[in-house]
Structures are given as structure tokens and as C-alpha cells.
Amino acid sequence: MKTKLLLLSCLLMATSLAAQPKLNEKNIPEVVKAMSPREKALLVVGFNNACEGYSPGLPGTAGLTHPFPQYGIPSVVMMDGPVGVRLEDRFTTCFPTGLLVAASWDRETAARVGRGIGQETLDMGGDVILAPGMNLLRNPLNGRNFEYFSEDPLLSGSIAAAYINGVQETGIGTSAKHFAANNQETNRLDGDARMDTRTLRELYTRGFEICLRESAPWTVMASYNYLNGEYTQESYGLLTGILRKDFGYEGLVVTDWTGKRNTPLQLHAGSNLLMGGTYSQTEHILASLEDGSLAMEDLDFAATKVLELVTKSVSFRKKDFKAPLKTDLEAHAALARATAAEGMVLLKNEGALPLSPSKVALFGVYSYDLLPGGNGAAFVNCPYVVQVNEALKGAGFSTDPGLEKLYKGYAAFAEADLTLNHKVNVHVGRPQKPELEITRSLLERVEKEADVAVITLGRVSGEARDRILGKDFLLQEEEVNLLENVCELFHAAGKKVVVVLNVCGVVETASWKDLPDAILCAWLPGEEGGNAIADVLTGRVNPSGRLPMTFPLDYFDIAGAEDFPYNFVSEKANESAVHPERRGMDPKNISYTDYTEGIYVGYRHFVTRGQAVSYPFGFGLSYTTFAYSRPTVKLSGQRVTASITVTNTGAVAGKEAVGIYVHAPLGSFAHKPERELRAFGKTRLLQPGESQVVECSFPLRDLASYNEALSRWETAKGSYTVYFGANCQAPAASLPLKLSKGKNYTSKR
Ligand code: GLC
């Protein structure tokens, strides 16, 4: 009897298994139909069994989806992050961070980094890299600015799209994040970003809109924060109204790594995959189906989106992929080096650069302990970091062994001190080391034996906390003393001083930039950063980076400067949420942040106000000079095409980035920014005397402003001015453009 029962149950199991459809690209509705509510509830919530041993993802994998072998559904493996694959137990290439990639003003540079990271994700068994981070740089103190791209939505969106296309060419998916208005880390889980609709549309969703016009990221990540009183992950207006209906997005929306919130509301709003995933969310889905607070169609839509993602994934399409090639890490290191040099910005050069091999006095702890990247989800286990001192020695310079011994010993001490005494959680990455005081007598001895001085100043930041004004944005006393003393001694001896900024974003420069002879902004340049810095300092690479954001004279010159937690120091390291007991204590900029500046972020504020800055958006020097000639602008149909001839009028080869800014008449609007970036391009490497026509075209509707009363974009009839040049404050040429009539556009693209 027992045998018969056993046979019968095996037969039933076999038939039911046989009855279950095996997933393919064409039968997703059938599979969704065949899955039970519990199976669907598991599918749309991150697979938390990973902790129970089964996990196709390597240690450090950010998230997985639930596998269903019975339907031929594998886990989709999602890994961080924007500057390289973040894994706990192995090295991967640490590429330069987002700011530097954007500072290249070059889509191909972004695409090359994307391809490199895609390839390494493939090698590591991943399906999706959770990148690019592309939130707007609303305020220079946001802890994650280093991962992002720009204060301008066009530069952000276009660089993001190029990166996405690069990654997805390798068969790996991406995640455009964090949608939307995740512009501070303080209380990032529960802070409410409050802004008017025009600001949201023209700035904070605009970069994503442009990105989705130029690429098709497999996923978009819904951010942690509130937006105007709603969690973005629960906002139907944002995730379905704007993202899907207006932007036409057809991929999957994955939540940032929250725990259980209002699960049915998330699914109804358009969050399709709830990451990192807890069983309580799965149970909440089933209970919500029972009590009617969740419609099966919302669950089915989410399940459909997850299965669409599955069918794109390498894990599903393994058969289409040759065994992943072992990434050529040397080639990727060379790519990281070339990229880093492409995005560095030369801010000042008065007869100091390029340097010829000589005896260099290298000051600053970060000359010996370079910051390759930032912290948190974008942290990468570098196989190595090329230090400035090593790279300069490799380039034929001799350095001061005494200084080297002193700084290396100090760097090791500082790291131990921070880790042991100050309990800095190195999981989130590299601690910020205070600068070392150098005695006058040592300075005098070193100066006598050196031909030139180089000082590297560093700033690192990361996820879950913002930078603060006093001890981060401003130079510290020991840094200022070092700068002043080195400049005094070396200048007295007729020798040059060069400052290298190894920084996670904007720092104060106005108060000290007159001291050194040259300033190179090297950002967080990845594992090959030292070599790239040496390449630029020696002229092996002529710098062609342009600032993707404004360096103000003073922090409080920034519009909305007071509407940011610029001095909020959380007691606990890495505290991201303000704990309930603090909530009432300091609500402004913590529990909520008013975007009082509206659309006037960065150059939109400074140029419109005619306010001086330390270094403007789009600024950057070269070792050569360029002339602009023969500007043209034409309107054909619904597209504007602008072109300009760029000629290298100097003595060395170089590249020039070109921005196209447009001034629009007010039309029915009470105010508009004086000018806005509408297109950009970059020349190839031009030899001395060589010219290139840089031509950019963009949709006429990009000249529109958002009329929130009528929920539509509007271009005004009248006279426009088209400016040519990357530097927003000093265009190299301009031409008029007349629109004989204005045009209204629905909010749909
Ligand atoms: C983090 C970050 C996000 C990251 C995700 C997975 O909290 O906000 O950028 O991709 O969780 O680690």
C-alpha cells in the first residue's frame, strides 16, 4: 500500500512538475499564471535565503532574486557598485569615481568604464551592477557626490546613459539610481525632500529622463527617501506617473535596500522588486492579498517585470555566453589610468606644469596614501593603489627618502589610530586622515635639496553620512600651515609649488589658491590614480577635464546652503537615519529638507545672479590653447544643431570639451536661469594647428521649461542666444536663434 502511495505521489509530483511551464522570453504571462500567490510573493522580494547557505552570489553580493528551479527560473545576482564590482573576498578593478568620469565631458570615456565594469561583473557571476549613481549634486557636502556626476541634469543624464550602454554591451544589466531626490545622506532613509514640481521636473528627474532617452537600463532603483511627503518607493505619481507614463520606462523598478515598509503600497506604486528582502515582506504580500489591500494585478505586474529581468540575465541565458573570460586586469588597470587622466581638471598653472624629471619634495599624507575611491556601496577592494611618490619615481623623479619614511610611518599610525581608537568602521571604507604637521627645520632642509614641491590634499566621503562644513569643506589648520610654509620657503628660493586635490568633491579654494603655482583636481582617481596624476603633472597626458560642478568662493554663496545639514555631526559612526529620539530635536534638514533654491542649483544660480565663484562649472585649463571659429546654429524640424570649429593654437596636442548653453526668453514664465547646458561634445586629440568641427544636436523641446500649473513643457516664442564653450561664465562664441512661435509639450517625452 505504502509503495503504491509513494508511487502515486511521485507520479503526481512528476505530472505537476511537467505541467509547470519552463520560463522563456515568450511565455512570461503563462509562467506568472502558473505560479501560486506564495511563489509570486517570494519572486518579488529579495531572496533572503542567501544567508542560509544557498547563494549563487559571491560574498559581498548586494542582492539576489528568488530561484524557482521548477519553472527554470534562476536567481538574478545584483552586485554593487559604480566604480567597480564590490566583493568582500577578492580584488576587482577600482576605476575612477563618477565625478571624474563626468569631468571628462566625454561619453566614450564613460562607456569604456561601463564596459570594463560590465566585464568584471560577468566574470564574478553577476547579472546586474547596481550603477550608475546619478543623483544631482545639489549641495557639495552630500556624502555620495563622489559617486554621482554633476550639478547639471544634462551632463548627468548623458554620462549616465553612456555608462549604462557600455555596461549593457557586455550582457550585464544596470540600475540607474537613486530615483529620485536622494541628495543627502543624513537621515537618508526617512528624510523628506520637499520641492515644487518645476524643480523636480527640470532638475531632479530630468537627468533620469535624459538618461532614459539615451539608454535602456534594465533597472531603476527607487531611493530611500521621502519626496514631498511620500516615500519614493510608494509614490505612484513618481514611479508610474512620471517614470513609466511620462518617461516611457519599461524596465524593472527595484527598491533601494530598505526593510519592510508599506508593501502593498510599494507594489501598487510601481516598485517591482523589493530589496534586500525579508520574509516579513513576503508574508505581508500574502496577508494583503487576503484583506484586499493588494490587487493580484499589481503583484502580477511586479512578477512580470522580475521575470523579464530574469530572461535578460546571464544566469538565465548562460547558453548564450561563452565561459566568462578571465578579465584582463592589466588592460582594465590601463583603462582606469587613462580614464583618470581624462577627467582630471587643471585649475591653475602659472609656469609650473608640466614638470620635468627633477628632485621633487612630496608633501601631504595623501602623496603616499592616495584615496582611490569613496566609501559605502561604491567601495571597491583594490588589488593595489599606485601612490603619487611611486609614480613620480617611476617617471624619473627623485623624491626625499626622509619625507617618504616620515609620511609612510604616519599613514600607518593614523590608520591604526582611527581604526582602533576612533572605531571608524572600515567596512564603509577608508578613513579620513588628519594632515601631519611638518617642522620648519625639516621643511628648510628638504627645500634646499629639492627643485619643486608637490602637496597632495585629500578628502574622502561615503554612503550614510554627509560631509560637514568646518572640518571637511574647509582646509584644516595643519593643511593651511603646510601650504603657507612650503610656499614661503620654495618661493623664496624661486621654486614652484604644485597642489594636487585628491578629493571626493568640492572643497574651499578661494582662501588659499593664490599661494601655489599650480592646482590639479585629481578627484578620487581609482587604483591607478598615482600614475594618472604623474601622467598629467609631467605632460604625458595634456589635461582636458572640465568641472562638472561649481567651486564657490564661500559655502554660503550656494543657493540653499542653509537648507542642508552642513554641520550635523551624527554621534554614531555611519549613522544614516536620525533615530526617533532625535527626530524632534533638529527637524530642519534632518527630518525634512526644503529645496528653497528651486531650480537655481550650481551655475544656474551663480550665472543668473552674476555672482563670482572660485572656479565655474565647465572650467578647466590645458597645456595648449584653443581658438573657436565659424559657429553655426540651425533649426531643422524639431531639432537644433549647433557647431563650432575648434583649433589647437598652442604647441602641444590636446583635447577641448565644448558646451552648448542656451539663454531662453521668459515667455509666460516669471523667471528662468540665465542659461542652461543643452548639449556638449569633446574633440579628439588635436595636434598643434589641427582643427575639428564639433557639432551637437538636441531636440527643440529641450529648450522648454516646465509649467507646473498646466503640467506641460513650454518653449517661448522669441530670441534665444546659443553660447559655445565649456566654461559657463566665459563662452568663446555665441549666436542668436529665433523661434517664430512657442510650443507646448505634454509631460510625456
Ligand atoms: C545601499 C545604497 C545603494 C546600493 C544598495 C545595495 O543602501 O543606497 O546605492 O546599491 O544599498 O548595496
Short mmCIF file of N, CA and C and ligand atoms in Angstrom, two decimals, residues 62 80 86 130 144 177-178 188 221 224 256-257 377 463, ligand 1:
data_model
loop_
_atom_site.label_atom_id
_atom_site.label_comp_id
_atom_site.label_asym_id
_atom_site.label_seq_id
_atom_site.Cartn_x
_atom_site.Cartn_y
_atom_site.Cartn_z
N ALA A 62 25.26 42.12 -3.39
CA ALA A 62 24.31 43.04 -2.75
C ALA A 62 22.92 42.43 -2.62
N ASP A 80 27.07 45.53 -6.24
CA ASP A 80 27.50 46.94 -6.31
C ASP A 80 28.83 46.97 -7.02
N ARG A 86 31.95 45.39 -6.16
CA ARG A 86 32.30 45.40 -4.73
C ARG A 86 32.06 44.01 -4.16
N LEU A 130 24.78 47.45 -9.76
CA LEU A 130 23.87 48.48 -9.22
C LEU A 130 24.53 49.84 -9.40
N ARG A 144 27.66 61.30 -0.89
CA ARG A 144 27.81 60.39 -2.03
C ARG A 144 28.03 61.12 -3.34
N LYS A 177 20.34 54.97 -10.46
CA LYS A 177 19.93 55.20 -9.07
C LYS A 177 20.37 56.57 -8.61
N HIS A 178 19.67 57.13 -7.57
CA HIS A 178 18.56 56.60 -6.80
C HIS A 178 17.37 57.51 -7.08
N ARG A 188 18.90 59.59 5.40
CA ARG A 188 18.53 59.27 4.02
C ARG A 188 17.34 58.31 3.96
N MET A 221 16.53 52.22 -9.69
CA MET A 221 16.42 51.98 -8.24
C MET A 221 15.67 53.12 -7.58
N TYR A 224 15.60 55.72 -1.04
CA TYR A 224 15.10 55.51 0.33
C TYR A 224 14.13 56.58 0.77
N ASP A 256 15.65 50.61 -3.22
CA ASP A 256 16.90 50.58 -2.51
C ASP A 256 16.70 49.65 -1.30
N TRP A 257 17.75 49.33 -0.63
CA TRP A 257 17.77 48.21 0.30
C TRP A 257 17.07 48.49 1.63
N ALA A 377 28.56 51.70 -0.64
CA ALA A 377 28.23 50.78 -1.75
C ALA A 377 29.24 50.93 -2.88
N GLU A 463 28.81 56.71 1.69
CA GLU A 463 27.39 56.45 1.93
C GLU A 463 27.08 56.59 3.41
C1 GLC B 1 22.67 50.87 -0.47
C2 GLC B 1 22.76 52.00 -1.47
C3 GLC B 1 22.62 51.56 -2.91
C4 GLC B 1 23.22 50.18 -3.06
C5 GLC B 1 22.34 49.22 -2.28
C6 GLC B 1 22.88 47.78 -2.31
O1 GLC B 1 22.00 51.26 0.68
O2 GLC B 1 21.93 53.13 -1.24
O3 GLC B 1 23.27 52.53 -3.73
O4 GLC B 1 23.27 49.81 -4.43
O5 GLC B 1 22.17 49.62 -0.92
O6 GLC B 1 24.06 47.72 -1.58
#
